[in-house]
CSV table of C-alpha atoms and ligand atoms in Angstrom, one decimal:
chain,number,residue,atom,x,y,z
A,286,UNK,CA,-104.7,-164.3,-22.7
A,287,UNK,CA,-108.1,-165.2,-21.7
A,288,UNK,CA,-108.8,-167.2,-18.5
A,289,UNK,CA,-110.0,-170.9,-18.9
A,290,UNK,CA,-113.1,-171.5,-17.2
A,291,UNK,CA,-115.1,-174.7,-16.4
A,292,UNK,CA,-118.3,-174.9,-18.7
A,293,UNK,CA,-120.5,-177.5,-20.1
A,294,UNK,CA,-119.3,-177.9,-23.9
A,295,UNK,CA,-122.8,-177.3,-25.3
A,296,UNK,CA,-123.2,-174.0,-23.3
A,297,UNK,CA,-119.6,-173.0,-24.6
A,298,UNK,CA,-120.8,-173.8,-28.1
A,299,UNK,CA,-123.7,-171.5,-27.8
A,300,UNK,CA,-121.6,-168.8,-26.4
A,301,UNK,CA,-119.3,-169.2,-29.4
A,302,UNK,CA,-122.1,-168.8,-31.7
A,303,UNK,CA,-123.2,-165.7,-29.8
A,304,UNK,CA,-119.8,-164.3,-30.5
A,305,UNK,CA,-119.9,-164.6,-34.2
A,306,UNK,CA,-123.2,-162.7,-34.0
A,307,UNK,CA,-125.5,-164.8,-36.2
A,308,UNK,CA,-128.7,-163.1,-37.7
A,309,UNK,CA,-130.7,-166.3,-37.9
A,310,UNK,CA,-130.8,-169.4,-35.7
A,311,UNK,CA,-133.6,-172.1,-36.9
A,312,UNK,CA,-133.4,-175.3,-35.0
A,313,UNK,CA,-135.5,-178.2,-33.6
A,314,UNK,CA,-134.3,-179.6,-30.2
A,315,UNK,CA,-133.2,-183.1,-30.2
A,316,UNK,CA,-131.1,-185.1,-27.8
A,317,UNK,CA,-128.0,-184.7,-27.4
A,318,UNK,CA,-128.2,-181.3,-29.0
A,319,UNK,CA,-130.6,-179.6,-26.8
A,320,UNK,CA,-128.6,-177.7,-24.6
A,321,UNK,CA,-127.1,-175.8,-27.4
A,322,UNK,CA,-130.3,-174.6,-28.9
A,323,UNK,CA,-131.9,-174.0,-25.5
A,324,UNK,CA,-128.9,-171.9,-24.5
A,325,UNK,CA,-129.2,-169.9,-27.7
A,326,UNK,CA,-132.9,-169.6,-27.4
A,327,UNK,CA,-132.3,-168.1,-23.9
A,328,UNK,CA,-129.8,-165.6,-25.1
A,329,UNK,CA,-132.1,-164.4,-27.8
A,330,UNK,CA,-135.1,-164.2,-25.4
A,331,UNK,CA,-133.0,-162.2,-22.9
A,332,UNK,CA,-131.8,-159.8,-25.4
A,333,UNK,CA,-128.2,-160.7,-25.1
A,334,UNK,CA,-128.1,-162.0,-28.7
A,335,UNK,CA,-129.7,-160.0,-31.6
A,336,UNK,CA,-130.8,-162.7,-33.7
A,337,UNK,CA,-133.8,-164.2,-35.1
A,338,UNK,CA,-134.7,-167.4,-33.3
A,339,UNK,CA,-137.0,-169.7,-35.5
A,340,UNK,CA,-138.4,-172.4,-33.5
A,341,UNK,CA,-139.4,-174.8,-36.4
A,342,UNK,CA,-141.6,-178.0,-36.2
A,343,UNK,CA,-139.0,-180.3,-37.5
A,344,UNK,CA,-135.4,-180.8,-38.7
A,345,UNK,CA,-136.5,-180.7,-42.3
A,346,UNK,CA,-138.0,-177.3,-41.7
A,347,UNK,CA,-135.0,-176.1,-39.7
A,348,UNK,CA,-132.8,-176.8,-42.5
A,349,UNK,CA,-135.2,-175.3,-45.1
A,350,UNK,CA,-135.5,-172.2,-43.0
A,351,UNK,CA,-131.7,-172.0,-42.9
A,352,UNK,CA,-131.8,-172.2,-46.8
A,353,UNK,CA,-134.0,-169.2,-47.1
A,354,UNK,CA,-132.1,-167.2,-44.4
A,355,UNK,CA,-128.8,-167.9,-45.9
A,356,UNK,CA,-130.0,-167.2,-49.4
A,357,UNK,CA,-130.9,-163.8,-48.0
A,358,UNK,CA,-127.5,-163.2,-46.9
A,359,UNK,CA,-128.0,-163.8,-43.2
A,360,UNK,CA,-125.5,-165.5,-41.2
A,361,UNK,CA,-127.1,-168.6,-40.3
A,362,UNK,CA,-126.6,-171.4,-37.5
A,363,UNK,CA,-128.5,-174.6,-36.8
A,364,UNK,CA,-127.6,-177.5,-34.7
A,365,UNK,CA,-128.8,-181.1,-34.8
A,366,UNK,CA,-128.0,-184.8,-33.9
A,367,UNK,CA,-128.7,-188.4,-35.2
A,368,UNK,CA,-132.3,-188.8,-36.3
A,369,UNK,CA,-132.6,-185.0,-36.7
A,370,UNK,CA,-129.7,-185.0,-39.2
A,371,UNK,CA,-131.4,-187.8,-41.0
A,372,UNK,CA,-134.8,-185.9,-41.3
A,373,UNK,CA,-132.8,-183.1,-42.9
A,374,UNK,CA,-131.1,-185.3,-45.3
A,375,UNK,CA,-132.6,-184.2,-48.6
A,376,UNK,CA,-132.3,-180.5,-47.8
A,377,UNK,CA,-128.6,-180.8,-47.1
A,378,UNK,CA,-127.9,-181.4,-50.7
A,379,UNK,CA,-129.8,-178.2,-51.7
A,380,UNK,CA,-127.8,-176.2,-49.2
A,381,UNK,CA,-124.4,-177.3,-50.6
A,382,UNK,CA,-125.8,-177.2,-54.3
A,383,UNK,CA,-126.9,-173.6,-53.6
A,384,UNK,CA,-123.6,-173.1,-52.0
A,385,UNK,CA,-125.2,-171.5,-48.9
A,386,UNK,CA,-122.7,-170.9,-46.1
A,387,UNK,CA,-124.8,-172.3,-43.1
A,388,UNK,CA,-123.0,-173.5,-40.2
A,389,UNK,CA,-124.3,-176.4,-38.2
A,390,UNK,CA,-123.1,-178.3,-35.2
A,391,UNK,CA,-123.9,-182.0,-35.3
A,392,UNK,CA,-123.8,-183.6,-31.8
A,393,UNK,CA,-123.1,-187.1,-33.2
A,394,UNK,CA,-125.6,-189.9,-32.2
A,395,UNK,CA,-126.4,-193.4,-33.2
A,396,UNK,CA,-129.1,-194.2,-35.6
A,397,UNK,CA,-132.3,-196.0,-34.5
A,398,UNK,CA,-133.2,-199.0,-34.6
A,399,UNK,CA,-132.6,-200.1,-31.8
A,400,UNK,CA,-133.3,-196.5,-30.3
A,401,UNK,CA,-130.2,-194.9,-28.9
A,402,UNK,CA,-129.5,-191.3,-27.9
A,403,UNK,CA,-126.0,-191.9,-27.4
A,404,UNK,CA,-123.1,-191.2,-29.3
A,405,UNK,CA,-121.6,-192.7,-32.3
A,406,UNK,CA,-120.6,-191.4,-36.1
A,407,UNK,CA,-123.3,-193.1,-37.9
A,408,UNK,CA,-125.3,-189.9,-38.5
A,409,UNK,CA,-122.1,-188.1,-39.8
A,410,UNK,CA,-121.1,-191.0,-42.1
A,411,UNK,CA,-124.8,-191.0,-43.4
A,412,UNK,CA,-124.4,-187.5,-44.8
A,413,UNK,CA,-120.8,-187.7,-46.1
A,414,UNK,CA,-121.9,-187.4,-49.5
A,415,UNK,CA,-124.1,-184.4,-49.3
A,416,UNK,CA,-121.5,-181.8,-50.1
A,417,UNK,CA,-121.1,-180.4,-46.8
A,418,UNK,CA,-117.7,-179.6,-45.2
A,419,UNK,CA,-117.3,-181.8,-42.3
A,420,UNK,CA,-114.9,-181.1,-39.3
A,421,UNK,CA,-114.4,-183.3,-36.4
A,422,UNK,CA,-113.4,-182.0,-32.8
A,423,UNK,CA,-112.0,-183.8,-29.8
A,424,UNK,CA,-112.8,-181.6,-26.9
A,425,UNK,CA,-114.4,-178.5,-25.7
A,426,UNK,CA,-111.8,-176.1,-26.7
A,427,UNK,CA,-111.8,-177.5,-30.3
A,428,UNK,CA,-115.5,-177.2,-30.4
A,429,UNK,CA,-115.5,-173.4,-29.6
A,430,UNK,CA,-112.7,-172.8,-31.9
A,431,UNK,CA,-114.0,-174.9,-34.8
A,432,UNK,CA,-117.5,-173.2,-34.5
A,433,UNK,CA,-115.8,-169.8,-35.0
A,434,UNK,CA,-113.5,-171.1,-37.8
A,435,UNK,CA,-116.6,-172.8,-39.5
A,436,UNK,CA,-118.3,-169.6,-40.2
A,437,UNK,CA,-115.1,-168.1,-41.6
A,438,UNK,CA,-114.7,-170.9,-43.8
A,439,UNK,CA,-118.2,-171.2,-44.9
A,440,UNK,CA,-118.5,-167.4,-45.8
A,441,UNK,CA,-115.1,-167.3,-47.5
A,442,UNK,CA,-115.7,-166.4,-51.2
A,443,UNK,CA,-113.7,-169.2,-52.5
A,444,UNK,CA,-115.7,-171.7,-50.4
A,445,UNK,CA,-119.3,-170.8,-50.0
A,446,UNK,CA,-120.3,-174.3,-48.8
A,447,UNK,CA,-122.2,-175.1,-45.6
A,448,UNK,CA,-120.0,-176.5,-42.7
A,449,UNK,CA,-120.8,-179.2,-40.1
A,450,UNK,CA,-118.8,-179.0,-36.9
A,451,UNK,CA,-119.2,-182.6,-35.2
A,452,UNK,CA,-119.0,-183.1,-31.6
A,453,UNK,CA,-119.7,-186.5,-29.9
A,454,UNK,CA,-123.0,-186.8,-28.2
A,455,UNK,CA,-122.7,-186.8,-24.4
A,456,UNK,CA,-118.9,-187.7,-24.4
A,457,UNK,CA,-118.4,-184.2,-25.6
A,458,UNK,CA,-121.6,-182.4,-25.6
A,459,UNK,CA,-122.7,-183.1,-21.9
A,460,UNK,CA,-119.3,-182.8,-20.1
A,461,UNK,CA,-117.8,-179.7,-18.3
A,462,UNK,CA,-114.4,-179.0,-19.4
A,463,UNK,CA,-111.9,-176.1,-18.8
A,464,UNK,CA,-112.3,-173.9,-21.9
A,465,UNK,CA,-110.7,-170.6,-22.8
A,466,UNK,CA,-113.2,-168.4,-24.4
A,467,UNK,CA,-111.7,-166.3,-27.1
A,468,UNK,CA,-112.0,-162.6,-26.6
A,469,UNK,CA,-115.1,-161.3,-28.5
A,470,UNK,CA,-113.3,-158.4,-30.0
A,471,UNK,CA,-110.6,-160.7,-31.4
A,472,UNK,CA,-113.4,-162.8,-32.8
A,473,UNK,CA,-114.9,-159.9,-34.5
A,474,UNK,CA,-111.6,-158.9,-36.2
A,475,UNK,CA,-111.2,-162.6,-37.2
A,476,UNK,CA,-114.3,-162.9,-38.7
A,477,UNK,CA,-115.4,-160.3,-41.2
A,478,UNK,CA,-119.0,-159.7,-42.1
A,479,UNK,CA,-120.9,-162.2,-44.3
A,480,UNK,CA,-120.7,-160.8,-47.9
A,481,UNK,CA,-122.2,-163.6,-49.9
A,482,UNK,CA,-121.8,-162.4,-53.7
A,483,UNK,CA,-125.3,-163.9,-54.6
A,484,UNK,CA,-128.2,-163.3,-52.3
A,485,UNK,CA,-131.9,-162.7,-52.6
A,486,UNK,CA,-132.1,-158.9,-53.2
A,487,UNK,CA,-134.6,-156.9,-55.2
A,488,UNK,CA,-131.8,-154.8,-56.5
A,489,UNK,CA,-130.3,-157.7,-58.3
A,490,UNK,CA,-132.9,-160.3,-58.9
A,491,UNK,CA,-131.6,-163.9,-59.3
A,492,UNK,CA,-133.2,-167.5,-59.1
A,493,UNK,CA,-131.8,-170.1,-56.8
A,494,UNK,CA,-132.1,-173.6,-56.8
A,495,UNK,CA,-133.5,-173.9,-60.3
A,496,UNK,CA,-133.9,-177.0,-62.1
A,497,UNK,CA,-131.1,-178.2,-64.5
A,498,UNK,CA,-131.9,-180.2,-67.4
A,499,UNK,CA,-129.6,-183.1,-68.4
A,500,UNK,CA,-127.6,-180.7,-70.8
A,501,UNK,CA,-126.3,-178.8,-67.9
A,502,UNK,CA,-126.6,-180.8,-64.5
A,503,UNK,CA,-123.4,-182.5,-65.1
A,504,UNK,CA,-121.6,-179.1,-65.7
A,505,UNK,CA,-123.3,-177.6,-62.7
A,506,UNK,CA,-122.0,-180.5,-60.5
A,507,UNK,CA,-118.4,-180.2,-61.9
A,508,UNK,CA,-118.6,-176.6,-61.0
A,509,UNK,CA,-119.5,-177.5,-57.4
A,510,UNK,CA,-116.8,-180.3,-57.3
A,511,UNK,CA,-114.1,-177.9,-58.5
A,512,UNK,CA,-115.0,-175.5,-55.8
A,513,UNK,CA,-115.0,-178.2,-53.3
A,514,UNK,CA,-111.5,-179.3,-54.4
A,515,UNK,CA,-110.3,-175.8,-53.6
A,516,UNK,CA,-111.7,-175.7,-50.2
A,517,UNK,CA,-108.8,-177.5,-48.1
A,518,UNK,CA,-106.4,-174.6,-49.2
A,519,UNK,CA,-108.7,-172.1,-47.7
A,520,UNK,CA,-109.4,-174.1,-44.6
A,521,UNK,CA,-105.6,-174.5,-44.0
A,522,UNK,CA,-105.2,-170.6,-44.4
A,523,UNK,CA,-108.1,-170.0,-41.9
A,524,UNK,CA,-106.7,-172.4,-39.5
A,525,UNK,CA,-103.2,-170.8,-39.9
A,526,UNK,CA,-104.6,-167.4,-39.2
A,527,UNK,CA,-106.6,-168.8,-36.1
A,528,UNK,CA,-103.3,-170.1,-34.9
A,529,UNK,CA,-101.5,-166.7,-35.1
A,530,UNK,CA,-104.4,-164.8,-33.6
A,531,UNK,CA,-105.6,-167.3,-30.7
A,532,UNK,CA,-102.5,-169.7,-30.3
A,533,UNK,CA,-104.1,-173.1,-31.4
A,534,UNK,CA,-103.1,-174.9,-34.1
A,535,UNK,CA,-105.4,-177.2,-36.5
A,536,UNK,CA,-104.4,-179.4,-39.4
A,537,UNK,CA,-106.8,-181.6,-41.7
A,538,UNK,CA,-104.7,-184.6,-40.3
A,539,UNK,CA,-103.0,-184.4,-36.9
A,540,UNK,CA,-100.2,-186.4,-35.8
A,541,UNK,CA,-99.5,-187.6,-32.3
A,542,UNK,CA,-96.1,-189.4,-31.6
A,543,UNK,CA,-96.1,-190.8,-35.1
A,544,UNK,CA,-92.8,-189.8,-36.4
A,545,UNK,CA,-90.7,-192.9,-37.5
A,546,UNK,CA,-93.3,-195.4,-36.4
A,547,UNK,CA,-94.2,-198.6,-38.4
A,548,UNK,CA,-97.8,-198.7,-36.7
A,549,UNK,CA,-100.4,-196.1,-36.3
A,550,UNK,CA,-103.8,-196.0,-34.9
A,551,UNK,CA,-106.3,-193.6,-36.7
A,552,UNK,CA,-109.3,-192.2,-34.9
A,553,UNK,CA,-111.8,-189.2,-35.2
A,554,UNK,CA,-113.5,-187.2,-32.5
A,555,UNK,CA,-113.4,-187.4,-28.8
A,556,UNK,CA,-112.2,-190.9,-28.4
A,557,UNK,CA,-108.9,-189.7,-29.8
A,558,UNK,CA,-108.2,-188.3,-26.4
A,559,UNK,CA,-108.4,-191.6,-24.6
A,560,UNK,CA,-106.4,-193.1,-27.7
A,561,UNK,CA,-103.4,-190.7,-26.9
A,562,UNK,CA,-103.2,-192.1,-23.5
A,563,UNK,CA,-103.2,-195.6,-24.6
A,564,UNK,CA,-100.5,-194.7,-27.1
A,565,UNK,CA,-98.4,-193.0,-24.3
A,566,UNK,CA,-98.8,-196.1,-22.1
A,567,UNK,CA,-97.7,-198.5,-24.9
A,568,UNK,CA,-94.7,-196.3,-26.0
A,569,UNK,CA,-93.6,-196.3,-22.4
A,570,UNK,CA,-93.6,-200.1,-22.7
A,571,UNK,CA,-91.4,-199.8,-25.9
A,572,UNK,CA,-94.3,-200.4,-28.4
A,573,UNK,CA,-93.9,-199.0,-31.8
A,574,UNK,CA,-97.3,-197.0,-32.1
A,575,UNK,CA,-98.3,-193.3,-33.1
A,576,UNK,CA,-101.7,-191.8,-33.4
A,577,UNK,CA,-103.2,-190.2,-36.4
A,578,UNK,CA,-106.6,-188.1,-36.0
A,579,UNK,CA,-108.5,-187.0,-38.9
A,580,UNK,CA,-110.1,-183.5,-38.2
A,581,UNK,CA,-111.2,-182.8,-41.8
A,582,UNK,CA,-113.6,-185.5,-43.0
A,583,UNK,CA,-115.0,-183.6,-46.0
A,584,UNK,CA,-113.4,-182.8,-48.2
A,585,UNK,CA,-111.1,-185.8,-47.4
A,586,UNK,CA,-107.6,-184.9,-46.8
A,587,UNK,CA,-105.9,-187.3,-49.2
A,588,UNK,CA,-102.6,-185.7,-49.8
A,589,UNK,CA,-102.1,-185.1,-46.1
A,590,UNK,CA,-102.8,-188.7,-45.0
A,591,UNK,CA,-100.6,-189.9,-47.5
A,592,UNK,CA,-97.9,-187.6,-46.3
A,593,UNK,CA,-98.4,-188.9,-42.7
A,594,UNK,CA,-98.5,-192.4,-43.8
A,595,UNK,CA,-95.2,-192.4,-45.5
A,596,UNK,CA,-93.2,-195.3,-44.1
A,597,UNK,CA,-96.1,-196.7,-42.2
A,598,UNK,CA,-96.4,-200.3,-42.5
A,599,UNK,CA,-99.6,-201.0,-40.4
A,600,UNK,CA,-102.7,-198.8,-40.0
A,601,UNK,CA,-105.1,-199.7,-37.4
A,602,UNK,CA,-108.4,-197.8,-37.9
A,603,UNK,CA,-111.2,-197.4,-35.3
A,604,UNK,CA,-114.4,-196.4,-37.0
A,605,UNK,CA,-117.6,-195.4,-34.8
A,606,UNK,CA,-120.0,-196.6,-37.5
A,607,UNK,CA,-120.6,-199.5,-39.6
A,608,UNK,CA,-121.4,-199.5,-43.2
A,609,UNK,CA,-123.6,-202.6,-43.1
A,610,UNK,CA,-122.5,-205.3,-45.6
A,611,UNK,CA,-119.2,-203.4,-46.1
A,612,UNK,CA,-116.9,-202.3,-43.3
A,613,UNK,CA,-115.9,-199.2,-41.6
A,614,UNK,CA,-116.2,-195.9,-43.5
A,615,UNK,CA,-112.9,-194.2,-42.4
A,616,UNK,CA,-111.1,-197.5,-42.9
A,617,UNK,CA,-112.2,-197.9,-46.4
A,618,UNK,CA,-111.6,-194.2,-47.4
A,619,UNK,CA,-107.9,-194.8,-46.0
A,620,UNK,CA,-107.7,-197.8,-48.0
A,621,UNK,CA,-108.9,-196.0,-51.2
A,622,UNK,CA,-106.5,-193.1,-50.4
A,623,UNK,CA,-103.4,-195.5,-50.0
A,624,UNK,CA,-104.2,-197.9,-53.1
A,625,UNK,CA,-102.3,-195.5,-55.4
A,626,UNK,CA,-99.2,-195.6,-53.3
A,627,UNK,CA,-96.2,-197.8,-54.3
A,628,UNK,CA,-95.6,-198.7,-50.6
A,629,UNK,CA,-99.0,-199.8,-49.2
A,630,UNK,CA,-99.5,-200.3,-45.6
A,631,UNK,CA,-101.9,-202.9,-44.4
A,632,UNK,CA,-105.2,-201.3,-43.3
A,633,UNK,CA,-107.0,-203.0,-40.4
A,634,UNK,CA,-110.6,-201.9,-39.8
A,635,UNK,CA,-111.9,-202.0,-36.2
A,636,UNK,CA,-115.6,-200.9,-35.4
A,637,UNK,CA,-116.3,-199.9,-31.8
A,638,UNK,CA,-117.9,-197.2,-29.6
A,639,UNK,CA,-121.2,-197.7,-31.2
A,640,UNK,CA,-124.2,-196.2,-29.5
A,641,UNK,CA,-122.2,-194.7,-26.7
A,642,UNK,CA,-120.2,-197.7,-25.7
A,643,UNK,CA,-117.0,-196.6,-23.9
A,644,UNK,CA,-113.7,-197.6,-25.1
A,645,UNK,CA,-111.2,-197.3,-22.2
A,646,UNK,CA,-107.7,-196.6,-22.2
A,647,UNK,CA,-107.1,-200.4,-21.6
A,648,UNK,CA,-109.5,-201.1,-24.5
A,649,UNK,CA,-107.4,-198.9,-26.9
A,650,UNK,CA,-104.4,-200.6,-25.6
A,651,UNK,CA,-105.9,-204.1,-26.3
A,652,UNK,CA,-107.1,-202.8,-29.7
A,653,UNK,CA,-103.6,-201.6,-30.5
A,654,UNK,CA,-102.0,-204.9,-29.4
A,655,UNK,CA,-104.4,-206.8,-31.6
A,656,UNK,CA,-103.7,-204.5,-34.6
A,657,UNK,CA,-100.0,-204.8,-34.0
A,658,UNK,CA,-100.0,-208.5,-34.0
A,659,UNK,CA,-100.3,-210.3,-37.4
A,660,UNK,CA,-103.1,-212.5,-36.0
A,661,UNK,CA,-105.8,-211.0,-38.3
A,662,UNK,CA,-103.8,-209.8,-41.2
A,663,UNK,CA,-105.0,-212.1,-43.9
A,664,UNK,CA,-107.9,-214.0,-42.5
A,665,UNK,CA,-110.4,-212.8,-45.0
A,666,UNK,CA,-112.6,-210.5,-42.7
A,667,UNK,CA,-113.1,-207.0,-43.6
A,668,UNK,CA,-113.2,-205.7,-40.1
A,669,UNK,CA,-113.5,-206.5,-36.2
A,670,UNK,CA,-116.0,-205.6,-33.8
A,671,UNK,CA,-114.6,-204.1,-30.8
A,672,UNK,CA,-115.7,-205.2,-27.3
A,673,UNK,CA,-118.6,-207.4,-28.6
A,674,UNK,CA,-119.6,-210.2,-26.2
A,675,UNK,CA,-119.5,-213.5,-28.3
B,254,UNK,CA,-128.7,-165.4,-72.6
B,255,UNK,CA,-125.0,-165.1,-73.4
B,256,UNK,CA,-124.7,-168.8,-74.5
B,257,UNK,CA,-127.2,-171.5,-75.5
B,258,UNK,CA,-127.8,-174.0,-72.7
B,259,UNK,CA,-125.8,-176.8,-74.7
B,260,UNK,CA,-122.8,-174.5,-75.1
B,261,UNK,CA,-122.4,-173.7,-71.4
B,262,UNK,CA,-119.2,-175.1,-69.9
B,263,UNK,CA,-118.9,-175.6,-65.9
B,264,UNK,CA,-117.0,-172.4,-66.0
B,265,UNK,CA,-120.0,-170.4,-67.1
B,266,UNK,CA,-122.2,-171.8,-64.3
B,267,UNK,CA,-122.6,-169.3,-61.5
B,268,UNK,CA,-121.8,-170.2,-57.9
B,269,UNK,CA,-124.6,-172.4,-56.8
B,270,UNK,CA,-125.9,-172.5,-60.3
B,271,UNK,CA,-127.9,-169.2,-59.7
B,272,UNK,CA,-129.7,-167.8,-62.7
B,273,UNK,CA,-128.8,-164.2,-63.0
B,274,UNK,CA,-130.9,-163.5,-66.0
B,275,UNK,CA,-134.4,-162.8,-65.1
B,276,UNK,CA,-137.3,-164.4,-67.2
B,277,UNK,CA,-135.1,-166.8,-69.0
B,278,UNK,CA,-137.7,-169.6,-68.3
B,279,UNK,CA,-139.4,-168.1,-71.3
B,280,UNK,CA,-136.7,-169.7,-73.4
B,281,UNK,CA,-137.3,-173.2,-72.3
B,282,UNK,CA,-139.2,-175.0,-74.8
B,283,UNK,CA,-141.8,-177.2,-73.1
B,284,UNK,CA,-143.9,-177.9,-76.3
B,285,UNK,CA,-141.7,-180.8,-77.3
B,286,UNK,CA,-142.8,-182.8,-74.1
B,287,UNK,CA,-146.1,-183.0,-75.9
B,288,UNK,CA,-147.5,-186.4,-77.1
B,289,UNK,CA,-151.1,-185.1,-77.7
B,290,UNK,CA,-152.2,-182.0,-79.1
B,291,UNK,CA,-155.4,-179.9,-78.6
B,292,UNK,CA,-157.2,-179.4,-81.9
B,293,UNK,CA,-160.1,-176.8,-82.0
B,294,UNK,CA,-163.6,-176.7,-83.4
B,295,UNK,CA,-164.4,-173.0,-82.9
B,296,UNK,CA,-167.7,-173.2,-84.3
B,297,UNK,CA,-168.9,-174.3,-80.6
B,298,UNK,CA,-166.7,-171.9,-78.7
B,299,UNK,CA,-168.6,-169.3,-76.5
B,300,UNK,CA,-165.2,-167.5,-75.8
B,301,UNK,CA,-165.7,-168.1,-72.0
B,302,UNK,CA,-162.0,-168.5,-71.4
B,303,UNK,CA,-162.2,-171.3,-69.1
B,304,UNK,CA,-159.6,-173.1,-70.9
B,305,UNK,CA,-157.3,-169.9,-70.7
B,306,UNK,CA,-157.8,-170.0,-67.0
B,307,UNK,CA,-157.2,-173.7,-66.3
B,308,UNK,CA,-154.1,-174.2,-68.5
B,309,UNK,CA,-151.3,-175.1,-66.0
B,310,UNK,CA,-148.8,-173.8,-68.6
B,311,UNK,CA,-150.6,-170.3,-68.8
B,312,UNK,CA,-149.8,-170.8,-72.7
B,313,UNK,CA,-153.4,-169.9,-74.0
B,314,UNK,CA,-154.0,-166.7,-75.6
B,315,UNK,CA,-156.9,-165.0,-77.5
B,316,UNK,CA,-156.3,-164.5,-81.1
B,317,UNK,CA,-157.6,-161.6,-83.4
B,318,UNK,CA,-160.9,-163.3,-83.7
B,319,UNK,CA,-161.3,-163.6,-80.0
B,320,UNK,CA,-161.0,-167.3,-79.9
B,321,UNK,CA,-158.5,-169.0,-77.3
B,322,UNK,CA,-155.6,-170.9,-78.6
B,323,UNK,CA,-152.5,-172.5,-77.3
B,324,UNK,CA,-149.0,-171.5,-78.0
B,325,UNK,CA,-147.4,-174.8,-79.2
B,326,UNK,CA,-144.0,-173.7,-78.1
B,327,UNK,CA,-145.0,-174.2,-74.5
B,328,UNK,CA,-148.4,-176.3,-74.7
B,329,UNK,CA,-147.6,-179.7,-73.0
B,330,UNK,CA,-150.5,-181.5,-74.3
B,331,UNK,CA,-151.9,-182.3,-70.9
B,332,UNK,CA,-155.6,-182.0,-72.0
B,333,UNK,CA,-156.9,-180.0,-69.2
B,334,UNK,CA,-158.3,-177.4,-71.6
B,335,UNK,CA,-160.1,-180.1,-73.4
B,336,UNK,CA,-161.6,-181.7,-70.2
B,337,UNK,CA,-162.6,-178.2,-68.9
B,338,UNK,CA,-164.2,-176.7,-72.0
B,339,UNK,CA,-167.9,-176.6,-71.2
B,340,UNK,CA,-168.9,-176.9,-75.0
B,341,UNK,CA,-166.5,-179.5,-76.2
B,342,UNK,CA,-164.5,-177.3,-78.5
B,343,UNK,CA,-161.2,-179.0,-78.0
B,344,UNK,CA,-160.2,-182.7,-79.0
B,345,UNK,CA,-156.9,-184.0,-78.0
B,346,UNK,CA,-155.3,-185.6,-81.0
B,347,UNK,CA,-152.2,-187.9,-81.3
B,348,UNK,CA,-149.0,-185.8,-81.9
B,349,UNK,CA,-147.5,-186.8,-85.2
B,350,UNK,CA,-143.8,-187.5,-85.5
B,351,UNK,CA,-141.8,-184.8,-86.8
C,875,SF4,S1,-153.2,-179.2,-73.5
C,875,SF4,FE1,-152.6,-178.5,-71.4
C,875,SF4,S2,-150.8,-177.1,-71.9
C,875,SF4,FE2,-151.9,-177.4,-73.8
C,875,SF4,S3,-153.2,-175.6,-74.1
C,875,SF4,FE3,-154.4,-177.2,-73.2
C,875,SF4,S4,-154.3,-177.1,-71.0
C,875,SF4,FE4,-152.6,-175.8,-71.8
C,876,SF4,S1,-163.2,-173.2,-72.6
C,876,SF4,FE1,-164.0,-173.9,-74.7
C,876,SF4,S2,-165.5,-172.7,-75.1
C,876,SF4,FE2,-164.4,-171.6,-73.4
C,876,SF4,S3,-163.1,-170.2,-74.5
C,876,SF4,FE3,-161.9,-172.1,-74.2
C,876,SF4,S4,-162.4,-173.1,-76.1
C,876,SF4,FE4,-163.8,-171.6,-76.0
């Protein structure tokens, strides 16, 4: 077994990318993603990583360069955050529509205005409909593992979709954690070469990203969606294979102490670890509460969620972003997932942790207690803002 | 092309909707976008080929007599040829309903 070392998560992410031996990295630095791309640029400059590092002039260009590189069959990586992800926005649809297996680390950051470099999930939610696979991570180890898995998922012939690996800005990206770096040889065995069936090559000319008139656009989109519907099966297989090889298990929806409980808290990302401690504390005091963490955000794990929510009466959801004029995005997704069920739980939407605001263990305990009480059950509000000063 | 566009089902769409058949843009009829049509008075034509160079659709060819004419399968009726022609050979006329 490999040794655990204390390392900044961004650096570990860069080292994980080095292990998968990418051909092209095209990126633009933006807080809080900078350490990742600086580290990769250094590795390339020092000759430790034999890849083409393209220092582009914007995120729009970064993603565009990634399109070209992935279209040529190169293993392609980029990373961004917040506003950078937004500047890429239109190109993101092109990457998924063209089915290009690009891997991107998204260091989640709030969106301006007011300007914030700190973390929340506004950026991730704003791109949820771009056709990318979106995976959330909770700690440094998961960041490393999921970065490696992301390439295997993206490049699998039954997938061929770009993948975002989400990690929370600062709360994850800038902390030093004990991380077990996988053995490079084992990573090589786990991740075969990228063999995209359609690449730009003179021996077999094809045209990519062509226009589709109304007579075929619907068919093209349905073909894309059909492929997306098959993605989850492959992701599960890839994660199972990872568990066998590296000993760490991942699931689209993960449960913590939620067997037989009537109340669950749902979280996504690094705050889940704090939430876990809060659940531990409350369980010790005899409260009925479990925790559900959503790892796979797109494609959304409807079946898995319905399965773990069987018998649950009360779902308390923490969203780290707000859909203005509506509610928490994760909460509304869960509501829509449960709408068709005979036994529907109540779903209570809480929004907090915006723009890097901490939610402490006590904060989660208060949130859970509030969610368990029926104080806010039918009072006609769509969501509650956590920790806001009135 | 194996199937006409309107016969393609989603299963016929390649991964990423890539086009595997080179040159199939030639099938696409852009002529039916036209609302105006170039009409020629070749008496004034000096066969300079300016219209040929400027046509954004590259659909102008030289006929047997050496005059430059549009291929109406592709001509979009933009009128650039008429605008550029130094001797006013070309008049744009309303396309009549077919
Ligand atoms: S009208 Fe436009 S498209 Fe048609 S021949 Fe003239 S320049 Fe070409
Ligand atoms: S530009 Fe006018 S004169 Fe010149 S070839 Fe065309 S039609 Fe004839």
